[in-house]
Structure formats: C-alpha cells, structure tokens
Amino acid sequence: MSFKVSIKQLQDRLPEVLDRVAQGNEEYVVERDGKDCAVLVSIKNWRRRDVARRLDALGASYRFPRAKQARMEALLAARGQRTLTPAERREFSHLQRECDEILARRAEALKQVL
C-alpha cells in the first residue's frame, strides 16, 4: 500500500514512517511543494525490484508478455465461472507451460544477476 506524505510530515514522523516501511509492504511517496519527489520503500522491496529489473534486462525470453498474462488471467477467471472448452484448456495449458519455462529461465539467471 502506498501513502503520500509531505516533507514536513515526514520530518515530524520519521521514526514511525521508517518502522512502517521496514516492517511491511507500505511505501511512502514524499511530496515537496505539492509534487512527488521521492519514494520510501523497504530494503527488501528495493532489492526485489532491482533483481526483477536485472532479469528483465536480459531480454524478452526472460519475460512473460503482458498480453499472454492477461489472456491467462481471463482463462482463469472463466474457469472459475464455467468449464473451459477443449480449445481453451489447450490454450491455457500452452500458456502455463510457456510461463513455467520463463520462470525456470529466470531462476537459472539469478546466478548471473546476484
């Protein structure tokens, strides 16, 4: 969850804000003169994002395309409402295999980026 905080509010509540950021998934967008100027995130989330950026930088073969992700989510939602057609089941199975291959590739590449 993300919260906005002014520099003045941050100065007044710095220990509390840092505790909340460090202990959970809360992020704070810091505003200066009404404009966003910085973000406070936990080191865990920062490192996770950094690793994800490095993996994504390895190329398209290390990313599941957004359109395919959206289609997979649509098929999952449909499966929750009705029985998928044989063609939809094959499509879902194919997408799932492709996603698994990419995840395996990313896991192997962690050795390179860490």
PDB file of C-alpha atoms in Angstrom:
ATOM      1  CA  MET A   1       0.000   0.000   0.000  1.00  0.00           C
ATOM      2  CA  SER A   2       1.248   3.477  -0.820  1.00  0.00           C
ATOM      3  CA  PHE A   3       0.781   6.660   1.194  1.00  0.00           C
ATOM      4  CA  LYS A   4       1.622  10.274   0.459  1.00  0.00           C
ATOM      5  CA  VAL A   5       3.487  12.356   2.991  1.00  0.00           C
ATOM      6  CA  SER A   6       4.825  15.900   2.864  1.00  0.00           C
ATOM      7  CA  ILE A   7       8.400  16.655   3.833  1.00  0.00           C
ATOM      8  CA  LYS A   8       7.116  18.367   6.993  1.00  0.00           C
ATOM      9  CA  GLN A   9       5.010  15.327   7.921  1.00  0.00           C
ATOM     10  CA  LEU A  10       7.985  13.086   7.230  1.00  0.00           C
ATOM     11  CA  GLN A  11      10.230  15.176   9.459  1.00  0.00           C
ATOM     12  CA  ASP A  12       7.666  15.046  12.259  1.00  0.00           C
ATOM     13  CA  ARG A  13       7.053  11.292  11.942  1.00  0.00           C
ATOM     14  CA  LEU A  14      10.306   9.896  10.549  1.00  0.00           C
ATOM     15  CA  PRO A  15      10.844   7.078  13.102  1.00  0.00           C
ATOM     16  CA  GLU A  16       7.224   5.913  12.740  1.00  0.00           C
ATOM     17  CA  VAL A  17       7.310   6.080   8.940  1.00  0.00           C
ATOM     18  CA  LEU A  18      10.605   4.181   8.770  1.00  0.00           C
ATOM     19  CA  ASP A  19       9.245   1.494  11.097  1.00  0.00           C
ATOM     20  CA  ARG A  20       6.134   1.079   8.949  1.00  0.00           C
ATOM     21  CA  VAL A  21       8.178   0.916   5.744  1.00  0.00           C
ATOM     22  CA  ALA A  22      10.682  -1.566   7.183  1.00  0.00           C
ATOM     23  CA  GLN A  23       8.091  -3.862   8.779  1.00  0.00           C
ATOM     24  CA  GLY A  24       5.635  -4.175   5.963  1.00  0.00           C
ATOM     25  CA  ASN A  25       4.871  -3.536   2.360  1.00  0.00           C
ATOM     26  CA  GLU A  26       3.973   0.101   2.910  1.00  0.00           C
ATOM     27  CA  GLU A  27       5.557   2.680   0.671  1.00  0.00           C
ATOM     28  CA  TYR A  28       5.553   6.420   1.144  1.00  0.00           C
ATOM     29  CA  VAL A  29       5.595   8.946  -1.685  1.00  0.00           C
ATOM     30  CA  VAL A  30       7.271  12.093  -0.389  1.00  0.00           C
ATOM     31  CA  GLU A  31       5.897  15.383  -1.682  1.00  0.00           C
ATOM     32  CA  ARG A  32       7.765  18.660  -1.909  1.00  0.00           C
ATOM     33  CA  ASP A  33       5.744  21.752  -2.774  1.00  0.00           C
ATOM     34  CA  GLY A  34       2.795  19.514  -3.664  1.00  0.00           C
ATOM     35  CA  LYS A  35       4.796  17.432  -6.162  1.00  0.00           C
ATOM     36  CA  ASP A  36       6.074  13.876  -5.777  1.00  0.00           C
ATOM     37  CA  CYS A  37       9.844  13.923  -5.278  1.00  0.00           C
ATOM     38  CA  ALA A  38      10.868  10.629  -3.664  1.00  0.00           C
ATOM     39  CA  VAL A  39       9.636   7.221  -2.534  1.00  0.00           C
ATOM     40  CA  LEU A  40      10.470   5.363   0.661  1.00  0.00           C
ATOM     41  CA  VAL A  41      10.409   1.574   0.285  1.00  0.00           C
ATOM     42  CA  SER A  42      11.788  -1.250   2.404  1.00  0.00           C
ATOM     43  CA  ILE A  43      15.202  -2.602   1.501  1.00  0.00           C
ATOM     44  CA  LYS A  44      13.566  -5.988   0.849  1.00  0.00           C
ATOM     45  CA  ASN A  45      11.236  -4.495  -1.751  1.00  0.00           C
ATOM     46  CA  TRP A  46      14.046  -2.401  -3.229  1.00  0.00           C
ATOM     47  CA  ARG A  47      16.247  -5.472  -3.697  1.00  0.00           C
ATOM     48  CA  ARG A  48      13.347  -7.477  -5.145  1.00  0.00           C
ATOM     49  CA  ARG A  49      12.679  -4.738  -7.702  1.00  0.00           C
ATOM     50  CA  ASP A  50      16.360  -4.424  -8.506  1.00  0.00           C
ATOM     51  CA  VAL A  51      16.656  -8.158  -9.183  1.00  0.00           C
ATOM     52  CA  ALA A  52      13.479  -8.080 -11.298  1.00  0.00           C
ATOM     53  CA  ARG A  53      14.881  -5.170 -13.343  1.00  0.00           C
ATOM     54  CA  ARG A  54      18.136  -7.040 -13.918  1.00  0.00           C
ATOM     55  CA  LEU A  55      16.295 -10.180 -15.004  1.00  0.00           C
ATOM     56  CA  ASP A  56      14.030  -8.181 -17.317  1.00  0.00           C
ATOM     57  CA  ALA A  57      17.110  -6.535 -18.829  1.00  0.00           C
ATOM     58  CA  LEU A  58      18.285  -9.962 -20.010  1.00  0.00           C
ATOM     59  CA  GLY A  59      15.689  -9.795 -22.768  1.00  0.00           C
ATOM     60  CA  ALA A  60      12.231 -10.805 -23.867  1.00  0.00           C
ATOM     61  CA  SER A  61      12.900 -14.507 -23.345  1.00  0.00           C
ATOM     62  CA  TYR A  62      13.007 -13.760 -19.603  1.00  0.00           C
ATOM     63  CA  ARG A  63       9.606 -12.016 -19.505  1.00  0.00           C
ATOM     64  CA  PHE A  64       6.089 -13.377 -19.893  1.00  0.00           C
ATOM     65  CA  PRO A  65       4.359 -10.958 -22.297  1.00  0.00           C
ATOM     66  CA  ARG A  66       1.610  -8.834 -20.778  1.00  0.00           C
ATOM     67  CA  ALA A  67      -0.919  -9.843 -23.421  1.00  0.00           C
ATOM     68  CA  LYS A  68      -0.340 -13.509 -22.620  1.00  0.00           C
ATOM     69  CA  GLN A  69      -0.535 -12.783 -18.898  1.00  0.00           C
ATOM     70  CA  ALA A  70      -3.871 -11.022 -19.445  1.00  0.00           C
ATOM     71  CA  ARG A  71      -5.164 -13.939 -21.513  1.00  0.00           C
ATOM     72  CA  MET A  72      -4.101 -16.422 -18.863  1.00  0.00           C
ATOM     73  CA  GLU A  73      -5.884 -14.378 -16.191  1.00  0.00           C
ATOM     74  CA  ALA A  74      -9.021 -14.233 -18.367  1.00  0.00           C
ATOM     75  CA  LEU A  75      -8.964 -18.006 -18.793  1.00  0.00           C
ATOM     76  CA  LEU A  76      -8.514 -18.473 -15.044  1.00  0.00           C
ATOM     77  CA  ALA A  77     -11.472 -16.189 -14.370  1.00  0.00           C
ATOM     78  CA  ALA A  78     -13.572 -18.050 -16.924  1.00  0.00           C
ATOM     79  CA  ARG A  79     -12.574 -21.370 -15.360  1.00  0.00           C
ATOM     80  CA  GLY A  80     -13.939 -20.098 -12.064  1.00  0.00           C
ATOM     81  CA  GLN A  81     -17.323 -19.442 -13.701  1.00  0.00           C
ATOM     82  CA  ARG A  82     -17.701 -22.311 -16.151  1.00  0.00           C
ATOM     83  CA  THR A  83     -15.999 -25.280 -17.729  1.00  0.00           C
ATOM     84  CA  LEU A  84     -13.408 -24.260 -20.279  1.00  0.00           C
ATOM     85  CA  THR A  85     -13.824 -25.518 -23.816  1.00  0.00           C
ATOM     86  CA  PRO A  86     -11.266 -28.055 -25.057  1.00  0.00           C
ATOM     87  CA  ALA A  87      -9.603 -25.312 -27.126  1.00  0.00           C
ATOM     88  CA  GLU A  88      -9.433 -23.020 -24.084  1.00  0.00           C
ATOM     89  CA  ARG A  89      -7.952 -25.819 -21.964  1.00  0.00           C
ATOM     90  CA  ARG A  90      -5.262 -26.441 -24.590  1.00  0.00           C
ATOM     91  CA  GLU A  91      -4.541 -22.711 -24.800  1.00  0.00           C
ATOM     92  CA  PHE A  92      -4.329 -22.430 -21.016  1.00  0.00           C
ATOM     93  CA  SER A  93      -2.043 -25.449 -20.814  1.00  0.00           C
ATOM     94  CA  HIS A  94       0.230 -23.987 -23.503  1.00  0.00           C
ATOM     95  CA  LEU A  95       0.387 -20.610 -21.722  1.00  0.00           C
ATOM     96  CA  GLN A  96       1.100 -22.315 -18.427  1.00  0.00           C
ATOM     97  CA  ARG A  97       3.984 -24.316 -19.930  1.00  0.00           C
ATOM     98  CA  GLU A  98       5.421 -21.171 -21.506  1.00  0.00           C
ATOM     99  CA  CYS A  99       5.176 -19.316 -18.206  1.00  0.00           C
ATOM    100  CA  ASP A 100       6.847 -22.209 -16.369  1.00  0.00           C
ATOM    101  CA  GLU A 101       9.711 -22.203 -18.897  1.00  0.00           C
ATOM    102  CA  ILE A 102      10.249 -18.476 -18.392  1.00  0.00           C
ATOM    103  CA  LEU A 103      10.180 -18.852 -14.610  1.00  0.00           C
ATOM    104  CA  ALA A 104      12.769 -21.638 -14.837  1.00  0.00           C
ATOM    105  CA  ARG A 105      14.933 -19.463 -17.098  1.00  0.00           C
ATOM    106  CA  ARG A 106      14.652 -16.562 -14.629  1.00  0.00           C
ATOM    107  CA  ALA A 107      15.541 -18.831 -11.708  1.00  0.00           C
ATOM    108  CA  GLU A 108      18.646 -20.052 -13.526  1.00  0.00           C
ATOM    109  CA  ALA A 109      19.607 -16.477 -14.435  1.00  0.00           C
ATOM    110  CA  LEU A 110      19.519 -15.404 -10.792  1.00  0.00           C
ATOM    111  CA  LYS A 111      23.088 -16.707 -10.548  1.00  0.00           C
ATOM    112  CA  GLN A 112      24.118 -14.092 -13.115  1.00  0.00           C
ATOM    113  CA  VAL A 113      22.351 -11.099 -11.616  1.00  0.00           C
ATOM    114  CA  LEU A 114      23.021 -11.597  -7.914  1.00  0.00           C
TER     115      LEU A 114
END
